Coordinates of C-alpha atoms and ligand atoms in Angstrom, one line a residue:
M1 CA -37.5 -8.5 8.7
R2 CA -35.7 -5.4 7.1
L3 CA -33.4 -6.6 4.5
L4 CA -31.1 -4.7 2.1
L5 CA -29.9 -6.6 -1.1
L6 CA -26.5 -5.3 -2.5
G7 CA -24.9 -6.1 -5.8
A8 CA -23.9 -4.9 -9.1
P9 CA -26.4 -4.7 -12.1
G10 CA -27.1 -8.3 -13.0
S11 CA -26.0 -9.8 -9.9
G12 CA -29.4 -11.3 -9.3
K13 CA -30.9 -8.9 -6.8
G14 CA -34.4 -8.6 -8.4
T15 CA -34.6 -12.3 -9.1
Q16 CA -33.7 -13.1 -5.6
A17 CA -35.9 -10.4 -4.0
V18 CA -39.0 -11.6 -5.7
R19 CA -38.4 -15.1 -4.0
L20 CA -37.6 -13.6 -0.7
K21 CA -40.5 -11.5 -0.6
D22 CA -42.6 -14.6 -0.9
H23 CA -40.5 -16.3 1.5
L24 CA -40.3 -13.7 4.2
Q25 CA -44.0 -12.2 3.4
V26 CA -42.6 -8.6 3.2
P27 CA -42.9 -6.1 0.3
H28 CA -40.2 -5.9 -2.2
I29 CA -39.1 -2.2 -2.7
S30 CA -36.9 -1.8 -6.0
T31 CA -36.0 1.7 -6.7
G32 CA -35.4 0.7 -10.4
D33 CA -39.1 -0.6 -10.5
L34 CA -40.4 2.5 -8.8
L35 CA -38.6 4.8 -11.3
R36 CA -39.7 2.7 -14.3
A37 CA -43.4 3.1 -13.0
E38 CA -42.9 6.9 -12.9
V39 CA -41.5 6.7 -16.4
A40 CA -44.3 4.5 -17.7
A41 CA -46.9 6.9 -16.1
G42 CA -45.2 9.7 -17.6
S43 CA -45.2 11.8 -14.4
P44 CA -42.9 14.8 -14.1
L45 CA -40.5 12.8 -11.8
G46 CA -40.6 10.0 -14.5
L47 CA -39.9 12.6 -17.4
E48 CA -37.0 14.0 -15.4
A49 CA -35.5 10.4 -14.7
K50 CA -36.1 8.8 -18.1
E51 CA -33.1 10.0 -20.2
V52 CA -30.7 9.7 -17.1
M53 CA -31.8 6.1 -16.7
A54 CA -31.3 5.2 -20.3
R55 CA -27.7 6.5 -20.1
G56 CA -27.2 4.3 -17.1
E57 CA -26.5 7.3 -14.8
L58 CA -27.9 7.9 -11.3
V59 CA -31.1 9.7 -10.8
S60 CA -30.6 12.6 -8.4
D61 CA -30.3 11.8 -4.6
A62 CA -33.2 14.2 -3.8
I63 CA -35.7 12.5 -6.1
L64 CA -34.6 9.1 -4.7
L65 CA -34.8 10.1 -1.1
G66 CA -38.2 11.5 -1.7
M67 CA -39.6 8.5 -3.3
L68 CA -38.1 6.2 -0.8
E69 CA -39.5 8.2 2.2
D70 CA -43.0 8.1 0.5
R71 CA -42.8 4.3 0.0
L72 CA -41.5 3.6 3.5
S73 CA -44.4 5.7 5.0
R74 CA -46.9 3.2 3.8
E75 CA -48.5 0.8 6.2
D76 CA -47.6 -2.4 4.4
V77 CA -43.8 -2.0 5.4
A78 CA -44.8 -2.1 9.2
G79 CA -43.6 -5.7 9.3
G80 CA -40.4 -5.1 7.2
F81 CA -39.3 -5.0 3.8
I82 CA -36.6 -5.9 1.2
L83 CA -34.8 -2.9 -0.3
D84 CA -33.1 -3.3 -3.7
G85 CA -31.4 -0.7 -5.7
Y86 CA -30.7 1.8 -2.9
P87 CA -28.4 3.0 -1.6
R88 CA -26.2 3.4 -4.7
N89 CA -23.8 5.9 -3.3
L90 CA -22.3 7.0 0.1
A91 CA -24.6 10.0 0.3
Q92 CA -27.6 7.6 -0.1
A93 CA -26.3 5.3 2.4
A94 CA -26.0 8.0 5.0
A95 CA -29.6 9.3 4.1
L96 CA -31.0 5.8 4.4
D97 CA -29.4 5.3 7.7
A98 CA -30.7 8.7 9.1
L99 CA -34.1 7.8 7.7
L100 CA -34.3 4.3 9.2
T101 CA -33.1 5.7 12.5
R102 CA -35.7 8.5 12.5
I103 CA -38.6 6.0 12.0
G104 CA -37.1 3.6 14.4
Q105 CA -36.7 0.8 11.9
P106 CA -32.8 0.0 11.6
M107 CA -31.8 -2.4 8.8
D108 CA -31.6 -6.1 10.1
H109 CA -29.3 -7.4 7.3
A110 CA -27.3 -6.2 4.4
V111 CA -26.7 -8.9 2.0
Q112 CA -24.3 -8.6 -1.1
L113 CA -24.7 -11.0 -4.1
A114 CA -21.0 -11.3 -5.4
V115 CA -20.8 -12.0 -9.1
P116 CA -17.6 -11.5 -11.2
V117 CA -18.0 -8.9 -13.7
E118 CA -17.6 -11.1 -16.8
M119 CA -20.6 -13.0 -15.7
L120 CA -22.6 -9.7 -15.1
V121 CA -22.1 -8.8 -18.5
E122 CA -23.1 -12.0 -19.9
R123 CA -26.3 -12.0 -17.7
I124 CA -27.3 -8.5 -18.7
A125 CA -26.9 -9.4 -22.4
G126 CA -29.2 -12.3 -21.8
R127 CA -31.7 -10.3 -20.0
A128 CA -31.7 -7.6 -22.8
Q129 CA -32.8 -10.1 -25.2
D130 CA -35.7 -11.3 -23.0
E131 CA -37.0 -8.1 -21.5
G132 CA -35.8 -5.2 -23.9
R133 CA -35.0 -2.8 -21.1
A134 CA -34.1 0.8 -22.5
D135 CA -30.9 0.7 -20.4
D136 CA -29.7 -2.9 -21.4
N137 CA -27.9 -1.6 -24.5
P138 CA -24.0 -2.2 -24.5
E139 CA -23.3 1.3 -23.9
S140 CA -25.4 2.0 -20.8
V141 CA -24.6 -1.3 -19.4
R142 CA -20.9 -0.3 -19.4
K143 CA -21.8 3.0 -17.8
R144 CA -23.9 1.2 -15.1
L145 CA -21.0 -1.1 -14.3
Q146 CA -18.7 1.9 -14.1
V147 CA -21.0 3.9 -11.7
Y148 CA -21.3 0.5 -9.7
E149 CA -17.5 0.5 -9.3
E150 CA -17.0 4.1 -8.5
Q151 CA -20.1 4.9 -6.5
T152 CA -21.8 1.9 -5.2
A153 CA -18.8 -0.5 -4.3
P154 CA -17.9 1.9 -1.4
V155 CA -21.5 1.4 -0.1
I156 CA -20.6 -2.3 0.5
E157 CA -17.6 -1.1 2.6
F158 CA -19.9 1.3 4.5
Y159 CA -22.0 -1.8 5.5
R160 CA -19.0 -3.8 6.1
E161 CA -17.7 -1.3 8.6
H162 CA -20.9 -1.1 10.3
G163 CA -20.7 -4.7 11.0
Q164 CA -24.0 -5.6 9.0
L165 CA -22.7 -7.0 5.9
T166 CA -22.9 -10.7 4.8
V167 CA -21.4 -11.4 1.3
I168 CA -23.1 -14.4 -0.6
D169 CA -21.6 -16.3 -3.5
G170 CA -24.3 -15.2 -6.4
V171 CA -22.7 -17.5 -8.8
G172 CA -24.9 -20.7 -9.6
G173 CA -28.5 -21.6 -10.0
M174 CA -31.1 -19.4 -8.7
D175 CA -32.4 -22.1 -6.1
D176 CA -28.8 -22.5 -4.8
V177 CA -28.1 -18.6 -4.4
F178 CA -31.7 -18.3 -2.7
A179 CA -30.8 -21.2 -0.3
R180 CA -27.4 -19.4 0.5
V181 CA -29.4 -16.2 1.4
V182 CA -32.0 -17.6 3.3
S183 CA -29.2 -19.4 5.4
A184 CA -27.5 -16.3 6.0
L185 CA -30.9 -14.8 7.5
Q186 CA -30.9 -17.3 10.1
P187 CA -30.5 -15.9 13.6
V188 CA -26.9 -16.4 14.9
H189 CA -27.1 -18.6 18.0
P190 CA -24.1 -18.0 20.2
V191 CA -22.2 -21.1 20.9
G192 CA -22.3 -22.8 24.3
Ligands
ADP201 P1 -29.9 -2.4 -12.3 O1 -29.3 -2.7 -11.1 O2 -29.9 -3.5 -13.2 O3 -28.8 -1.3 -13.0 P2 -32.2 -1.1 -11.5 O4 -33.5 -1.4 -11.8 O5 -31.9 -1.3 -10.0 O6 -31.2 -1.9 -12.3 O7 -31.8 0.5 -12.0 C1 -32.0 1.0 -13.0 C2 -31.7 2.5 -13.3 O8 -32.6 3.2 -12.3 C3 -30.1 2.9 -12.6 O9 -29.3 2.6 -13.6 C4 -30.4 4.4 -12.4 O10 -30.4 5.0 -13.4 C5 -31.8 4.4 -11.6 N1 -31.8 4.1 -10.3 C6 -32.3 3.0 -9.6 N2 -32.1 3.0 -8.0 C7 -31.3 4.2 -8.1 C8 -30.7 5.0 -6.9 N3 -30.7 4.5 -5.7 N4 -30.1 6.2 -7.1 C9 -30.2 6.6 -8.4 N5 -30.6 6.1 -9.4 C10 -31.2 5.0 -9.5

């Protein structure tokens, strides 16, 4: 199964992706994780991305697309994948669509985890204490939420218009949200 997880920073995509990966037995591709690995490795790409990420802005579309093409050309995605963190703007959505069409692997589901903004801020603040991510400081969090509103929210509409979107209530315990996502992935049986 090829599954796209959509949602704001703090909406729980990463948490659910890890569980879904075990459940579906497919790899989890997080563009945030891929970028953080480049930063940690000190690669040229990582050096370029580091400051942009720390500010909470988007890394260039060209870098992201190259990284994603690379990742999707690996053998382990033959049986599907969970994509998290991409697309983050309409240009990326169009590029992903074109890429998946070209490799003959269209997305099966696009699931949005819907969480009210006050709760997002609260959750990210909690995570900042636990994980100490460079971009979990208040200023960068505000920027990430603004980028999400302005650039990523239209992506949700893109999938809605393509008839692929399922919106899941992302408020509640991790187990409850997981159960909701899993039930949304069940094949729809025609009535009668
Ligand atoms: P969050 O969803 O909590 O903001 P991510 O781990 O998904 O965290 O992303 C962290 C940062 O990595 C983003 O703020 C951005 O700078 C960069 N990034 C991740 N995915 C993309 C993308 N698709 N396009 C551009 N930048 C990205």
